[in-house]
Short mmCIF file of C-alpha atoms in Angstrom, two decimals:
data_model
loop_
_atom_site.label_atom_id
_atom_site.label_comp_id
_atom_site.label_asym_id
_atom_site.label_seq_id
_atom_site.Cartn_x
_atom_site.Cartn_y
_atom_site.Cartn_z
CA UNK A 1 0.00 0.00 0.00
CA UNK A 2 1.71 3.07 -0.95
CA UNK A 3 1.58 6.67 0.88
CA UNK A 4 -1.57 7.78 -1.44
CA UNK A 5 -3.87 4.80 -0.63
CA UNK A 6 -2.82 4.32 2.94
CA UNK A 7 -4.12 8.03 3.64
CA UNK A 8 -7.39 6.97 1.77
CA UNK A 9 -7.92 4.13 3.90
CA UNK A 10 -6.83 6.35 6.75
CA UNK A 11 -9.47 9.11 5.97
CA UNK A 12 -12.38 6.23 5.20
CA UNK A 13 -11.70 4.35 8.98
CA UNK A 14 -11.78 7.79 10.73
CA UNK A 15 -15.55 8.57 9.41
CA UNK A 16 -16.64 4.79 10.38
CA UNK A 17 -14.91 4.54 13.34
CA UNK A 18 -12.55 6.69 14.69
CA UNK A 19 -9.27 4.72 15.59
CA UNK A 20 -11.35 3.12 18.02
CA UNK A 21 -10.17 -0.88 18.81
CA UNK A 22 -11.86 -1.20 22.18
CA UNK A 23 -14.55 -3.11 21.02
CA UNK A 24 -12.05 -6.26 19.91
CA UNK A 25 -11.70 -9.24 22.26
CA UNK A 26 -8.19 -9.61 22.11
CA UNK A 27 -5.53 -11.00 25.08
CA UNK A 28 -1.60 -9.98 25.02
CA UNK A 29 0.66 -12.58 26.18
CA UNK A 30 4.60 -11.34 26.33
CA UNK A 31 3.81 -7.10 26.08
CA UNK A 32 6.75 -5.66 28.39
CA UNK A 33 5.28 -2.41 28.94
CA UNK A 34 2.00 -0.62 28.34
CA UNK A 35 2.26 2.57 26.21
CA UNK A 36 -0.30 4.77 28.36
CA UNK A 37 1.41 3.88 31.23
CA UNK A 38 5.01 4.48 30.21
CA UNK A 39 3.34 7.90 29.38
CA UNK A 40 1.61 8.82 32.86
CA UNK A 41 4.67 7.80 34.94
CA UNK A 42 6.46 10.68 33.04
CA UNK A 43 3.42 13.31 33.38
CA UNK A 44 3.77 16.29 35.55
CA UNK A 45 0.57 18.25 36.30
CA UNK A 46 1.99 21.61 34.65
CA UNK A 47 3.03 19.85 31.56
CA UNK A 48 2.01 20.71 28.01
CA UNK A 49 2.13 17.33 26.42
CA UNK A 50 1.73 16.97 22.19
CA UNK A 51 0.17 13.39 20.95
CA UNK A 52 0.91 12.79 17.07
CA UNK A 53 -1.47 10.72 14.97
CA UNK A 54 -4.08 11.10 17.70
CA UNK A 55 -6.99 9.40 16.02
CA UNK A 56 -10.19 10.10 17.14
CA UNK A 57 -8.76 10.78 20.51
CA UNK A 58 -9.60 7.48 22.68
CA UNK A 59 -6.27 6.52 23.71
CA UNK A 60 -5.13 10.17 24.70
CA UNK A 61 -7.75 11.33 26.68
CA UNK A 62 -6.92 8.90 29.32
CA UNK A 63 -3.72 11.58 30.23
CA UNK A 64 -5.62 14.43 29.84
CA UNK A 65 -6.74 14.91 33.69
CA UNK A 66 -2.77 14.51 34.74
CA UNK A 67 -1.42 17.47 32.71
CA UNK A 68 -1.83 21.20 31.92
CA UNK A 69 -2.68 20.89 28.37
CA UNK A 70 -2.81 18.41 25.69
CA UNK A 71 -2.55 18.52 22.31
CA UNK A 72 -3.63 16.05 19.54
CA UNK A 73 -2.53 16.26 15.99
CA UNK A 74 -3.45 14.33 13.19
CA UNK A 75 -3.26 14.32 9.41
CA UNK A 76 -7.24 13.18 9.02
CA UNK A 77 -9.75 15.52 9.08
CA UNK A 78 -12.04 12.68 9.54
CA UNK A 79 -10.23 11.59 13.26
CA UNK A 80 -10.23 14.99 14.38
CA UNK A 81 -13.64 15.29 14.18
CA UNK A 82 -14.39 12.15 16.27
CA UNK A 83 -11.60 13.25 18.75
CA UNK A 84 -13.21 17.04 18.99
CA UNK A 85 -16.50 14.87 19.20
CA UNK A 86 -15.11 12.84 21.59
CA UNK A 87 -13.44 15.84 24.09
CA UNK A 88 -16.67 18.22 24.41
CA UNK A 89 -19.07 14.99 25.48
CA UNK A 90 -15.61 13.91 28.25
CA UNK A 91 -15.51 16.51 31.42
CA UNK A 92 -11.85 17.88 30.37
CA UNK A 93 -11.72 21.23 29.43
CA UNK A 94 -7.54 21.12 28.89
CA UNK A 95 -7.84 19.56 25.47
CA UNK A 96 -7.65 21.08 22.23
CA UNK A 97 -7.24 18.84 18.33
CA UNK A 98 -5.88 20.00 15.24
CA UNK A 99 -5.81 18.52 11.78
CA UNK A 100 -2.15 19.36 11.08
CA UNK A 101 0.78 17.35 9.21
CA UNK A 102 3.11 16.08 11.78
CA UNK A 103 5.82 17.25 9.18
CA UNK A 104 5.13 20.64 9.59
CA UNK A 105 4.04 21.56 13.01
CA UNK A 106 2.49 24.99 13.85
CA UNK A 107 3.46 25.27 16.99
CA UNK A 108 6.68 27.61 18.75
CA UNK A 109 10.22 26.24 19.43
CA UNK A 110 10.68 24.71 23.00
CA UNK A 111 6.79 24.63 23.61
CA UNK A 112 6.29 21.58 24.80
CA UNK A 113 7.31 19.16 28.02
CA UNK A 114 6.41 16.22 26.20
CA UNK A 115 5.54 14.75 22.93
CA UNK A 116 3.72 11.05 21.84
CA UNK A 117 3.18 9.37 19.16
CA UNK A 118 1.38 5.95 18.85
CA UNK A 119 1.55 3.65 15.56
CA UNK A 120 2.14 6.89 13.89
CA UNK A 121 5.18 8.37 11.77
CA UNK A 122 6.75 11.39 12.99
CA UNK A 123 9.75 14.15 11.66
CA UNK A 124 12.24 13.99 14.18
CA UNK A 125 13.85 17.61 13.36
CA UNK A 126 10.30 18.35 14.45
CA UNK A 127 10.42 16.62 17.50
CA UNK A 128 13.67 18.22 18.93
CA UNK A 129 12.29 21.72 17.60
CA UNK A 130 9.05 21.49 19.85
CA UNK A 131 10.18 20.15 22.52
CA UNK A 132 11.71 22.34 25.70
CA UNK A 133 15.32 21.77 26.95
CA UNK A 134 15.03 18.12 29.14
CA UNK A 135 11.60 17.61 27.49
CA UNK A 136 10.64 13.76 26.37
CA UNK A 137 9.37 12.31 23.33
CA UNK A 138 7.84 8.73 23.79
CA UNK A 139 6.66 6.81 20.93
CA UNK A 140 5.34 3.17 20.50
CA UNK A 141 5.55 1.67 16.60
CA UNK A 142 4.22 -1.49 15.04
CA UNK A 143 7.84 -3.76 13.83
CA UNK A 144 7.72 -4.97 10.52
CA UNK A 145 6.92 -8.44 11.56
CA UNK A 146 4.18 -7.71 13.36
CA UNK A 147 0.88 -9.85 12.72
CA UNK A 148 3.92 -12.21 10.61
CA UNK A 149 2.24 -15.60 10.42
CA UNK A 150 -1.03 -14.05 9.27
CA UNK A 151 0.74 -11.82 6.56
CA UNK A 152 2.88 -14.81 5.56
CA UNK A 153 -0.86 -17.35 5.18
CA UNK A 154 -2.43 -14.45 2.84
CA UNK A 155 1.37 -13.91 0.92
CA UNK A 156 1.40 -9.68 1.16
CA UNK A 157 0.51 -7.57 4.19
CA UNK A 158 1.82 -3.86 5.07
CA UNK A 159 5.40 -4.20 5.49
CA UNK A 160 6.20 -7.82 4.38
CA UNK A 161 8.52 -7.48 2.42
CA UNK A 162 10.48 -5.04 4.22
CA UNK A 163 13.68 -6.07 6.62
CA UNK A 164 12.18 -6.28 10.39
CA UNK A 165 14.23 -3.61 12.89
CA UNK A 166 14.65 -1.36 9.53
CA UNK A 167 12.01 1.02 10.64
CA UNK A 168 13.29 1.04 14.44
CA UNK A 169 16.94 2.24 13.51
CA UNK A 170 16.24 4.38 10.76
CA UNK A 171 13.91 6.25 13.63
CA UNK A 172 16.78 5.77 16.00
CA UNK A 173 19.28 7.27 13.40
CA UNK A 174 17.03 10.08 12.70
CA UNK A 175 16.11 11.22 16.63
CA UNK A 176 19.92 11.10 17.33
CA UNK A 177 20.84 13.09 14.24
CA UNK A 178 17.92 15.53 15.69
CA UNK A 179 20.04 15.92 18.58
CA UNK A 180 18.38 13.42 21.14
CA UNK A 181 19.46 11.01 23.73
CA UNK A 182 17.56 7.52 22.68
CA UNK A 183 16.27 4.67 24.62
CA UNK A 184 14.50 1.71 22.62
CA UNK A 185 12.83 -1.19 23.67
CA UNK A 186 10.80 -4.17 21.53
CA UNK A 187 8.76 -6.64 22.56
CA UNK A 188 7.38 -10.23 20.34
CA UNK A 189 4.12 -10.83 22.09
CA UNK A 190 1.59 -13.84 21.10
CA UNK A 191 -2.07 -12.03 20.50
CA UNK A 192 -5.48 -13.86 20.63
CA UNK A 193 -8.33 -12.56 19.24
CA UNK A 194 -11.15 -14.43 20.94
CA UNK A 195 -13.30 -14.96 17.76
CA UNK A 196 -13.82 -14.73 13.84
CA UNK A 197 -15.43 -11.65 13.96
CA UNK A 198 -12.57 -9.92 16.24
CA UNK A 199 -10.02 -11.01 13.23
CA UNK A 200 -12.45 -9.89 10.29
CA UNK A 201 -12.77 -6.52 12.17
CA UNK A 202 -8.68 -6.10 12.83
CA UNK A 203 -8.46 -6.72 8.74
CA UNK A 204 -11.38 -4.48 8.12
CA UNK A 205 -10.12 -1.49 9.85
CA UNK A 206 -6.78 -1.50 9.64
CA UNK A 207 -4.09 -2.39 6.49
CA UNK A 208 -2.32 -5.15 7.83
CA UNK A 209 -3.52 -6.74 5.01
CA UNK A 210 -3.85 -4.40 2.12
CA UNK A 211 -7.45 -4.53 0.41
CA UNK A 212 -8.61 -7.48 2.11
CA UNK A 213 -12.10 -9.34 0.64
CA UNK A 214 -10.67 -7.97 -2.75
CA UNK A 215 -9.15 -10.95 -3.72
CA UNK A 216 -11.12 -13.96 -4.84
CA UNK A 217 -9.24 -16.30 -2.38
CA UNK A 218 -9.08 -13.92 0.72
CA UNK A 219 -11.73 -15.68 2.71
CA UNK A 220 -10.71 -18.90 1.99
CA UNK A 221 -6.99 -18.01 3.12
CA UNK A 222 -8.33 -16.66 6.13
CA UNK A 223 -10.54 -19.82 6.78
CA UNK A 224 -7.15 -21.76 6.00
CA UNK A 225 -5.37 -19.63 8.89
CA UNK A 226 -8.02 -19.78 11.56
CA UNK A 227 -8.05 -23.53 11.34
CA UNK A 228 -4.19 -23.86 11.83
CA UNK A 229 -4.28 -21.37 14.39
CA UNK A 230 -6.86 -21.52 16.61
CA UNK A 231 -6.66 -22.65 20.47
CA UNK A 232 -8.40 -22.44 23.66
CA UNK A 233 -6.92 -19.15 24.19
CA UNK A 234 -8.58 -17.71 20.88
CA UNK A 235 -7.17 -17.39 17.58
CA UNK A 236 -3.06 -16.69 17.81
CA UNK A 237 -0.98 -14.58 15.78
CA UNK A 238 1.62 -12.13 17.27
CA UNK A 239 1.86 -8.16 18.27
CA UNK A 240 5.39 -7.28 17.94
CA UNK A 241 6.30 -3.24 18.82
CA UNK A 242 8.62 -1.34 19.71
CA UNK A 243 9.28 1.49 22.23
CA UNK A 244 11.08 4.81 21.56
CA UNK A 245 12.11 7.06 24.89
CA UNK A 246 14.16 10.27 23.39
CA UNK A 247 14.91 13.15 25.46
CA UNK A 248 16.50 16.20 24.44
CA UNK A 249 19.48 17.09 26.22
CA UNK A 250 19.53 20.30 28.38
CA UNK A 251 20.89 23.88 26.77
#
């Protein structure tokens, strides 16, 4: 899927349904940390914190009551209505979205304490230029060989054919040419999704398998899959991620 289409399919999941996964039965087995909570053990009440590739703001808005202000950015005008949506019916008032390319932020140098990012790309020159001196970025990405077995059963899938760990150096490269210290974690974890419909939804709404139920034989691989790889536990594949911690040194 290249740049063009992944935005499309971007813009159409945002006006069906937000970036909103709560609704999958799914259990983690092997996850070292949890990306919300690496967050709020860094939160200070007067910070002004910056989350890239918000979505439709479900994820975020579980920091918002333990800092000043928060920010969320994202590319689709679709999300930011949901998250906007999503803010005025919640009781915080400190919360303000933007539809804004994280390539080009609008906001001042040194402006904010901290900045996240979750499953979504980022400029790193942008990064250092936002944050303040001693400020943190933290970001969480999906590895290359996440999801592997079930992109390997249907023979394409976002990212298969690319190296796995090429996507967490070249971000490592890029943060410490942006003039930040860098701290990275990764994690291989075995997922279950607890039924058919949990996996059909997961394919649905997000391109780990590029145009999925286009393909004559789709269903039939995915029938194929389910039956080698189903359990007591639910239906396994794997989660693999990995964890970014970059602070910018003091001036």
């Amino acid at each position: 899927m290249d740049e063009a289409a992944y935005r499309d399919f971007y813009e159409s999941i945002g006006k069906k349904n937000g970036w909103d996964f709560t609704r999958l039965h799914v259990k983690t087995k092997g996850e070292t940390w949890d990306f919300t909570h690496e967050v709020l053990q860094r939160c200070r009440p007067n910070d002004l914190v910056l989350d890239i590739g918000t979505g439709g703001g479900e994820a975020v808005l579980q920091i918002a009551s333990h800092v000043r202000l928060l920010v969320g950015i994202d590319q689709s005008g679709a999300m930011i209505q949901r998250a906007q949506e999503s803010a005025v019916s919640s009781s915080h008032r400190n919360v303000r979205f933007f539809q804004m390319d994280a390539c080009a932020l609008s906001f001042p140098d040194g402006f904010f304490d901290m900045v996240t990012s979750r499953h979504a790309p980022f400029d790193s020159c942008e990064i250092a230029r936002v944050l303040k001196s001693g400020g943190v970025f933290l970001s969480q990405q999906v590895s290359e060989h996440d999801k592997y077995t079930l992109k390997c059963c249907f023979g394409r899938g976002q990212c298969y054919d690319e190296d796995d760990g090429a996507l967490r150096e070249n971000y490592r490269r890029d943060l410490q040419l942006a003039g930040l210290e860098v701290e990275v974690r990764e994690y291989d974890a075995e997922e279950y999704y607890q039924s058919v419909e949990d996996v059909l939804f997961l394919l649905l709404h997000t391109p780990i398998i590029p145009s999925f139920g286009e393909y004559a034989d789709d269903f039939h691989k995915l029938h194929t899959y389910i039956k080698q790889n189903n359990s007591e536990q639910g239906i396994r594949t794997n989660a693999k991620r990995f964890l970014l911690v970059a602070t910018k040194k003091h001036e």
